[in-house]
XYZ file of C-alpha atoms in Angstrom:
600
model
C 3.243 23.533 143.181
C 5.428 25.683 145.497
C 9.243 25.818 145.295
C 11.017 26.236 148.676
C 14.715 27.153 148.907
C 16.715 25.912 151.929
C 20.515 26.337 152.242
C 20.905 26.696 148.550
C 18.730 23.728 147.813
C 15.291 23.925 146.421
C 12.505 21.429 146.599
C 9.013 21.374 145.329
C 6.125 20.873 147.710
C 2.595 20.187 146.755
C 0.042 22.578 148.254
C -1.935 21.021 151.099
C -5.567 20.330 150.344
C -8.010 20.636 153.244
C -10.378 17.637 153.309
C -13.781 18.006 154.952
C -15.221 14.713 156.316
C -18.935 14.259 155.960
C -20.918 12.461 158.719
C -22.212 9.245 157.152
C -25.663 7.679 157.668
C -24.117 4.607 159.347
C -22.425 6.746 162.011
C -25.714 8.477 162.676
C -27.402 5.088 163.255
C -24.545 3.909 165.470
C -24.795 7.050 167.584
C -28.549 6.630 167.872
C -28.172 2.971 168.947
C -25.574 3.934 171.564
C -27.873 6.598 172.967
C -30.800 4.152 173.089
C -28.704 1.421 174.754
C -27.321 3.981 177.215
C -30.827 5.154 178.018
C -32.117 1.579 178.549
C -29.110 0.800 180.723
C -29.726 3.877 182.900
C -33.393 2.960 183.209
C -32.588 -0.642 184.226
C -30.061 0.645 186.743
C -32.586 3.009 188.273
C -35.216 0.318 188.559
C -32.730 -2.116 190.056
C -31.296 0.362 192.535
C -34.438 2.138 193.571
C -37.256 -0.138 192.579
C -37.807 -1.986 195.909
C -40.808 0.117 196.834
C -39.959 1.568 200.290
C -40.550 5.253 200.893
C -36.951 6.345 200.936
C -36.182 4.763 197.619
C -39.332 6.228 196.107
C -38.262 9.692 197.269
C -34.843 9.198 195.800
C -36.400 7.995 192.598
C -38.640 11.067 192.487
C -35.611 13.290 193.095
C -33.818 11.579 190.274
C -36.880 11.971 188.051
C -37.089 15.637 189.017
C -33.405 16.105 188.248
C -33.882 14.286 184.972
C -36.821 16.478 184.109
C -34.764 19.551 184.893
C -31.941 18.214 182.793
C -34.309 17.366 179.953
C -35.986 20.759 180.280
C -32.615 22.434 180.263
C -31.704 20.418 177.214
C -34.971 21.396 175.594
C -34.301 25.025 176.425
C -30.838 24.649 175.008
C -32.302 23.004 171.918
C -34.853 25.813 171.616
C -32.059 28.383 171.952
C -30.093 26.596 169.293
C -33.180 26.488 167.067
C -33.771 30.215 167.597
C -30.123 30.916 166.837
C -30.351 28.742 163.776
C -33.517 30.593 162.675
C -31.826 33.957 163.182
C -28.810 32.773 161.224
C -31.099 31.542 158.495
C -32.932 34.899 158.363
C -29.612 36.770 158.358
C -28.450 34.526 155.563
C -31.647 35.178 153.588
C -31.315 38.923 154.184
C -27.686 38.833 153.124
C -28.702 36.849 150.076
C -31.250 39.532 149.216
C -28.590 42.207 149.707
C -26.138 40.238 147.614
C -28.746 39.796 144.884
C -29.533 43.540 144.989
C -25.819 44.358 144.805
C -25.437 41.907 141.953
C -28.409 43.513 140.212
C -26.893 46.979 140.699
C -23.563 45.723 139.426
C -25.260 44.193 136.417
C -27.221 47.369 135.735
C -24.040 49.417 136.061
C -22.252 47.094 133.698
C -25.130 47.361 131.230
C -25.075 51.174 131.553
C -21.337 51.227 131.011
C -21.759 48.988 127.996
C -24.515 51.267 126.654
C -22.399 54.351 127.287
C -19.498 52.684 125.531
C -21.751 51.833 122.617
C -23.110 55.390 122.464
C -19.612 56.846 122.708
C -18.492 54.605 119.888
C -21.539 55.624 117.848
C -20.885 59.313 118.553
C -17.246 58.933 117.604
C -18.320 57.161 114.452
C -20.782 59.940 113.623
C -18.141 62.574 114.318
C -15.646 60.819 112.096
C -18.168 60.431 109.279
C -19.308 64.039 109.694
C -15.770 65.445 109.729
C -14.725 63.354 106.745
C -17.791 64.402 104.735
C -17.272 68.091 105.537
C -13.619 67.847 104.521
C -14.655 66.209 101.275
C -17.200 68.950 100.606
C -14.371 71.482 100.769
C -12.177 69.544 98.349
C -11.014 70.962 95.034
C -12.121 67.863 93.123
C -15.708 67.665 91.895
C -16.105 63.929 92.535
C -14.818 64.267 96.093
C -17.097 67.236 96.777
C -20.165 65.401 95.527
C -19.133 62.335 97.535
C -18.925 64.458 100.683
C -22.323 65.998 99.947
C -24.062 62.659 99.548
C -22.240 61.273 102.591
C -23.710 64.109 104.651
C -27.121 63.385 103.154
C -26.894 59.699 104.121
C -25.686 60.614 107.609
C -28.698 62.880 108.078
C -31.081 60.252 106.744
C -29.765 57.636 109.190
C -29.403 60.027 112.164
C -32.518 62.196 112.635
C -30.870 64.065 115.492
C -28.161 65.330 113.118
C -30.441 66.559 110.341
C -30.691 70.222 111.315
C -26.935 70.372 111.876
C -26.320 68.932 108.423
C -28.807 71.388 106.873
C -26.954 74.204 108.652
C -23.676 72.993 107.156
C -25.153 72.888 103.646
C -26.668 76.364 104.074
C -23.335 77.688 105.328
C -21.682 76.229 102.234
C -24.134 78.058 99.967
C -23.650 81.300 101.930
C -19.952 81.186 101.028
C -20.890 82.240 97.483
C -22.131 85.827 97.303
C -20.758 87.032 93.958
C -24.010 87.161 92.035
C -22.392 89.152 89.222
C -19.966 86.333 88.470
C -22.815 83.834 88.611
C -24.760 85.917 86.102
C -21.791 86.027 83.729
C -21.380 82.250 83.988
C -25.086 81.772 83.407
C -25.041 84.096 80.411
C -22.166 82.189 78.872
C -23.841 78.889 79.753
C -20.759 78.011 81.747
C -21.491 76.447 85.114
C -18.201 75.580 86.748
C -17.389 72.958 89.338
C -18.580 75.034 92.284
C -21.772 75.888 90.426
C -22.544 72.204 89.946
C -21.923 71.446 93.594
C -24.119 74.377 94.667
C -26.924 73.180 92.419
C -26.534 69.672 93.857
C -26.729 71.087 97.406
C -29.984 72.842 96.516
C -31.382 69.630 95.056
C -30.464 67.657 98.194
C -32.160 70.216 100.436
C -35.296 70.231 98.302
C -35.422 66.428 98.140
C -35.677 66.180 101.949
C -38.109 69.083 102.411
C -40.937 67.645 100.306
C -43.523 65.848 102.509
C -44.357 63.368 99.751
C -40.730 62.263 99.457
C -40.528 58.432 99.291
C -38.764 56.089 101.730
C -39.243 58.416 104.696
C -36.855 60.941 103.172
C -38.828 63.967 104.444
C -37.045 65.929 107.187
C -39.729 67.830 109.137
C -39.305 71.051 111.121
C -36.259 72.177 109.193
C -34.927 75.755 109.234
C -33.071 77.342 106.314
C -30.665 80.262 106.622
C -29.431 81.419 103.213
C -29.114 85.132 103.919
C -26.840 86.900 101.447
C -26.241 83.818 99.313
C -26.194 83.794 95.523
C -28.494 80.900 94.595
C -28.459 79.277 91.176
C -31.844 78.211 89.806
C -33.180 77.658 93.326
C -36.196 75.315 93.407
C -38.112 74.636 96.633
C -41.457 73.969 94.958
C -43.724 71.670 96.948
C -41.534 71.832 100.053
C -42.456 72.353 103.687
C -40.068 74.541 105.673
C -40.309 75.766 109.234
C -38.448 79.063 108.935
C -36.673 80.449 105.895
C -34.115 83.263 105.894
C -33.334 84.689 102.449
C -32.485 88.251 103.504
C -30.307 89.970 100.849
C -30.056 86.720 98.877
C -29.835 86.850 95.078
C -31.745 84.304 93.026
C -29.897 83.889 89.731
C -32.344 82.401 87.270
C -35.878 81.345 88.037
C -36.788 81.021 91.722
C -39.465 78.343 92.264
C -41.505 78.300 95.471
C -44.761 77.022 93.979
C -46.791 75.121 96.579
C -44.194 75.692 99.296
C -45.424 75.975 102.888
C -43.605 78.176 105.398
C -44.796 77.259 108.900
C -42.740 79.970 110.594
C -41.205 83.277 109.538
C -40.278 83.713 105.875
C -37.788 86.566 105.395
C -37.109 87.773 101.853
C -36.188 91.353 102.820
C -33.813 92.985 100.296
C -33.752 89.782 98.241
C -33.114 90.120 94.507
C -35.001 87.979 92.016
C -33.179 88.289 88.699
C -35.786 86.302 86.752
C -39.262 84.960 87.383
C -40.232 84.467 91.030
C -42.902 81.772 91.215
C -44.860 81.615 94.490
C -47.960 80.035 92.955
C -49.995 78.321 95.680
C -47.403 79.045 98.359
C -48.647 79.320 101.928
C -47.132 81.578 104.569
C -48.480 80.470 107.973
C -46.469 83.182 109.706
C -45.658 86.691 108.527
C -44.068 87.015 105.086
C -41.523 89.820 104.754
C -40.538 91.085 101.293
C -39.401 94.540 102.404
C -37.156 96.214 99.798
C -37.131 93.070 97.669
C -36.663 93.593 93.936
C -38.428 91.483 91.322
C -36.725 91.884 87.950
C -38.839 89.226 86.286
C -42.484 88.289 86.640
C -43.616 88.006 90.264
C -46.280 85.290 90.426
C -48.248 85.014 93.677
C -51.362 83.427 92.195
C -53.347 81.458 94.854
C -50.749 82.296 97.497
C -52.030 82.409 101.082
C -50.758 84.832 103.729
C -52.179 83.685 107.087
C -50.434 86.342 109.194
C -50.098 89.188 106.727
C -47.247 90.296 104.501
C -44.840 93.197 104.136
C -43.888 94.619 100.731
C -42.743 98.069 101.848
C -40.195 99.528 99.382
C -40.362 96.398 97.227
C -39.738 97.012 93.530
C -41.604 95.181 90.769
C -39.766 95.887 87.551
C -41.999 93.710 85.462
C -45.490 92.242 85.820
C -46.896 90.876 89.065
C -49.751 88.451 89.523
C -51.974 88.429 92.613
C -55.462 86.990 92.560
C -56.519 88.339 95.942
C -56.874 91.778 97.523
C -53.532 93.553 97.570
C -52.134 95.177 100.693
C -52.160 98.985 100.493
C -48.356 99.213 100.215
C -48.223 96.722 97.385
C -51.166 98.246 95.567
C -49.474 101.656 95.722
C -46.246 100.323 94.260
C -47.960 98.490 91.434
C -50.378 101.217 90.430
C -48.814 104.561 91.396
C -46.362 104.952 88.513
C -47.928 106.413 85.379
C -46.907 105.239 81.936
C -46.522 108.763 80.524
C -45.184 111.839 82.320
C -44.908 115.141 80.369
C -41.823 117.159 81.221
C -43.988 120.101 82.266
C -45.347 118.070 85.181
C -41.936 117.463 86.741
C -40.442 120.909 86.284
C -38.828 122.271 89.419
C -37.612 125.721 90.360
C -34.470 124.466 92.078
C -31.506 125.878 90.198
C -29.144 122.934 90.614
C -31.717 120.165 90.152
C -32.428 118.661 86.763
C -35.780 116.787 86.805
C -35.738 113.261 85.459
C -39.215 111.871 86.147
C -41.538 110.883 88.995
C -41.213 108.302 91.741
C -43.810 105.997 93.216
C -44.999 108.667 95.643
C -45.609 111.080 92.748
C -42.829 113.515 93.622
C -40.245 114.585 91.011
C -36.942 112.715 90.945
C -34.014 114.998 90.099
C -30.288 114.928 89.397
C -28.500 117.314 91.738
C -25.450 118.178 89.633
C -24.064 120.482 92.334
C -23.748 117.423 94.634
C -22.978 114.721 92.070
C -21.382 116.330 89.012
C -21.689 113.259 86.754
C -24.544 111.053 85.605
C -24.705 107.615 83.916
C -27.614 105.892 82.172
C -27.770 102.231 81.132
C -30.830 101.568 79.000
C -31.901 99.197 76.272
C -32.883 100.089 72.710
C -36.177 101.932 72.283
C -36.455 102.408 76.033
C -36.147 106.204 76.213
C -32.394 106.727 76.436
C -32.249 109.638 73.997
C -35.399 111.120 75.512
C -33.688 111.095 78.905
C -30.712 113.027 77.521
C -33.070 115.558 75.958
C -34.761 115.986 79.330
C -31.384 116.633 80.948
C -30.451 119.118 78.225
C -33.763 120.908 78.698
C -33.226 121.122 82.454
C -29.732 122.590 82.012
C -30.815 125.145 79.415
C -33.841 126.268 81.451
C -31.835 126.827 84.649
C -28.558 128.263 83.387
C -27.587 130.990 80.977
C -24.877 130.407 78.350
C -22.497 132.277 80.619
C -23.147 129.679 83.317
C -23.383 126.434 81.339
C -22.160 125.207 77.958
C -22.916 121.825 76.420
C -20.657 119.588 74.337
C -22.903 117.021 72.698
C -21.415 113.735 71.438
C -24.038 112.218 69.159
C -22.684 109.789 66.567
C -26.168 108.808 65.362
C -27.331 112.475 65.181
C -30.535 111.686 67.072
C -30.385 115.066 68.875
C -29.192 117.112 65.927
C -30.280 120.701 66.390
C -31.770 120.083 69.824
C -29.341 122.218 71.863
C -29.772 126.017 71.563
C -26.939 127.704 69.744
C -25.959 129.889 72.690
C -25.530 126.844 74.956
C -23.823 124.577 72.447
C -20.050 124.530 72.772
C -19.478 121.753 70.216
C -21.275 118.936 68.478
C -19.232 115.788 67.746
C -20.455 113.168 65.314
C -17.201 111.318 64.581
C -14.037 110.171 66.415
C -11.722 112.724 64.741
C -13.991 115.608 65.730
C -14.325 114.308 69.282
C -10.602 113.785 69.719
C -9.775 117.339 68.673
C -12.498 118.834 70.844
C -11.491 116.909 73.970
C -7.860 118.003 73.596
C -9.064 121.597 73.738
C -11.235 120.769 76.732
C -8.325 119.122 78.512
C -6.182 122.240 78.123
C -8.996 124.409 79.450
C -9.591 122.109 82.433
C -5.900 122.078 83.298
C -5.900 125.864 83.478
C -8.758 125.618 85.973
C -6.952 123.253 88.350
C -6.088 125.016 91.614
C -2.428 125.842 92.016
C -0.423 126.285 95.198
C -1.302 129.999 95.263
C -5.032 129.327 95.636
C -6.297 130.137 99.126
C -8.743 128.141 101.212
C -11.380 130.811 100.750
C -10.987 130.602 96.985
C -11.255 126.825 97.151
C -14.439 127.157 99.155
C -16.014 129.664 96.747
C -14.344 128.299 93.581
C -13.341 131.846 92.755
C -9.830 131.325 91.356
C -11.308 131.013 87.837
C -14.379 132.283 86.061
C -16.432 130.947 83.185
C -19.264 128.502 82.451
C -19.494 124.918 83.649
C -19.031 122.423 80.849
C -21.553 119.583 80.375
C -20.185 116.824 78.140
C -23.253 114.790 77.136
C -22.523 111.515 75.357
C -25.282 109.531 73.666
C -24.627 105.925 72.611
C -21.355 105.730 74.505
C -21.051 102.109 73.361
C -20.419 103.510 69.855
C -17.929 106.066 71.117
C -15.770 103.805 73.310
C -15.080 100.534 71.526
C -12.773 97.999 73.149
C -9.595 99.551 74.484
C -10.082 102.667 72.365
C -11.734 105.290 74.565
C -11.834 108.807 73.067
C -13.151 110.095 76.400
C -9.854 109.250 78.097
C -8.691 112.936 78.205
C -11.508 113.613 80.679
C -10.637 110.880 83.140
C -8.024 112.812 85.114
C -10.534 115.591 85.851
C -13.478 113.419 86.962
C -12.547 113.309 90.668
C -12.001 117.131 90.699
C -15.060 117.902 88.605
C -16.531 120.359 91.123
C -13.296 122.340 91.185
C -12.975 122.665 87.401
C -16.692 122.887 86.527
C -16.858 119.645 84.527
C -19.954 117.436 84.223
C -20.011 114.181 82.271
C -23.399 112.743 81.309
C -22.977 109.372 79.658
C -25.701 107.118 78.244
C -25.206 103.724 76.670
C -27.021 100.470 75.952
C -27.140 97.791 78.627
C -25.777 95.185 76.247
C -22.195 94.303 77.290
C -22.303 97.155 79.795
C -20.945 94.889 82.519
C -17.751 94.389 80.562
C -17.449 98.105 79.754
C -17.635 99.005 83.450
C -14.289 97.358 83.983
C -12.249 99.814 81.939
C -11.801 103.408 80.860
C -13.915 106.344 81.900
C -16.854 104.153 82.873
C -14.745 102.369 85.470
C -13.684 105.703 86.925
C -17.288 106.841 87.122
C -18.217 103.603 88.873
C -15.358 104.098 91.335
C -16.733 107.567 92.115
C -20.187 106.091 92.914
C -21.738 108.180 90.164
C -25.560 108.275 90.283
C -27.709 107.384 87.328
C -30.412 105.049 86.083
C -30.610 101.412 84.992
C -33.378 100.489 82.614
C -34.464 97.759 80.249
C -31.972 94.985 79.527
C -30.969 91.409 80.080
C -30.455 90.578 83.759
C -27.568 88.347 82.710
C -25.502 91.516 82.330
C -25.242 91.528 86.103
C -25.290 94.528 88.432
C -24.396 97.729 86.589
C -24.882 100.642 88.939
C -25.115 100.512 92.717
C -25.823 96.786 92.598
C -28.857 97.284 90.334
C -29.395 94.755 87.558
C -31.067 95.495 84.239
C -34.387 93.762 83.635
C -37.292 93.698 81.220
C -38.984 97.086 81.678
C -41.429 99.087 79.670
C -40.124 102.201 77.818
C -39.388 105.074 80.190
C -39.358 102.847 83.296
C -35.976 102.806 85.067
C -34.422 102.325 88.476
C -32.914 105.535 89.798
C -29.686 104.947 91.723
C -28.338 107.488 94.193
C -26.112 107.426 97.215
C -29.230 107.461 99.380
C -30.719 104.379 97.725
C -32.683 103.328 94.681
C -36.262 103.588 93.493
C -38.352 102.759 90.481
C -39.323 105.859 88.477
C -41.046 106.823 85.242
C -38.942 109.153 83.093
C -40.377 112.425 81.873
C -41.200 112.784 78.197
C -39.463 115.577 76.291
C -40.723 116.105 72.767
C -38.405 115.651 69.779
C -38.801 119.266 68.712
C -35.431 121.082 68.846
C -35.087 123.884 71.344
C -33.340 126.029 68.767
C -31.722 125.715 65.344
C -28.238 124.268 65.041
C -25.526 126.892 65.512
C -23.164 128.002 62.815
C -20.331 125.713 64.052
C -22.101 122.616 62.720
C -18.873 121.521 61.119
C -17.650 120.451 64.516
C -15.415 123.384 65.453
C -15.729 124.112 69.141
C -15.945 127.334 71.028
C -13.207 127.991 73.543
C -13.964 127.314 77.194
C -12.799 130.201 79.308
C -10.933 129.385 82.400
């Protein structure tokens, strides 16, 4: 209804409806009857008017017939034209119908595509929301929320194959966040696995569960890459898994590492990896090249029935315990496992270099020495009955052989008296067997060292030649330092201030102690200062749970005399030289503990 306003008045008008009248059947019959009657009437008229038979009328009748024929023919032509026009219109209509149908089909297809795109966009948004929420949960501070996020990511990967590698990358990145292997070792030793440790173990279990081909319910994720370079991995177990590529460069495996029956279809990189306990590669298959360059195995290395289809690299790898291979070993590996002897007499490692004290032999058979002119101090961490005292005797022998008493004096701290009488009298400055003796001696040493410190009057030339004082270098050799420094009580404290300037004042500290609780001792006192100075030394037999002690080297189960030598240039496995227990000379007359003065 339409409202029309006129001079302030309004009225409603109904919209007009156009009515189309349809020609009825009756009208068609009426029209036909009229045409027939009209035709009969015309025919009767023609016969009546021109039907008398004379020639003129016949000619007129013929003319009329001819005109009628022309008219009929013209009508037929007109009818034919109308039929042709109607046919063309029909064809145009059919063509337009085809075009309309094609347009409708395109419109329908476009609508379906838009609907599919909308559905995919909604699915992608849903995946993104689920993914973001799960990742946020994984970074939560609450254990339950973290585990919920982990299993949400797992479910997302199970339901969305296209997201699996991305989710694996996220889980690997999470594990790479934890690189403090020392803290993990302490927690493992104390049987204390915190919240993060539980989540990390759960992440490893989730990865392994989807990398095993026999996993039920289509849970296997094929063609998966792992990147765990530099990560500290707790009890890592990939046994029976199938991995495309695996990157474990510089990773630390805390606890047993299980790769039994694992297949690596692409590169497997374990370069510089540290295995703190047993490394089990039983039946593993490496379809591409396996790289274990500079890897260290501190427990048993088991490669029984392992297959290396494209070769393997073990250059500079260190096997600190037993290794098991049941096939031909590569030359590099065979050299490392067989080159080190089990007994090396001191006479075989003697060197003529004045400032080098021989310690033992390396894998290549060459002597390994302590250059005390470059690194004035030396530290040894070794287990009981592993050659600790023998090492100190070797160092004492090297000092005595290369320096006269005027050049080197030795203060020996030996609470257990295992080296009693071993140092020649002329080289022995003092021999301490108890805390009171040691305290008095070190006070004297401190006064002597202070007199050797360069003052403002010392010239650059004197500093270069160390000529502002004269006298012997002092070697303070401490056996069983764990008995000497107990808790916060460190009798060696008077030496700490001189350790950084040791070359200037001619001071050398050689300290040996057991590996037990050595990690804790490194955090305080003189040992901490030595660690801060990157002091070289050796790490031998001990429990790997102590953590890294020197230069990132962990103690491990080693045979007596077998240690890892740690220097600024790197580390290597060596066999220590054997120095007999026979004393070099009888104990000097100052056996009571009185010390000789140190000139300065």
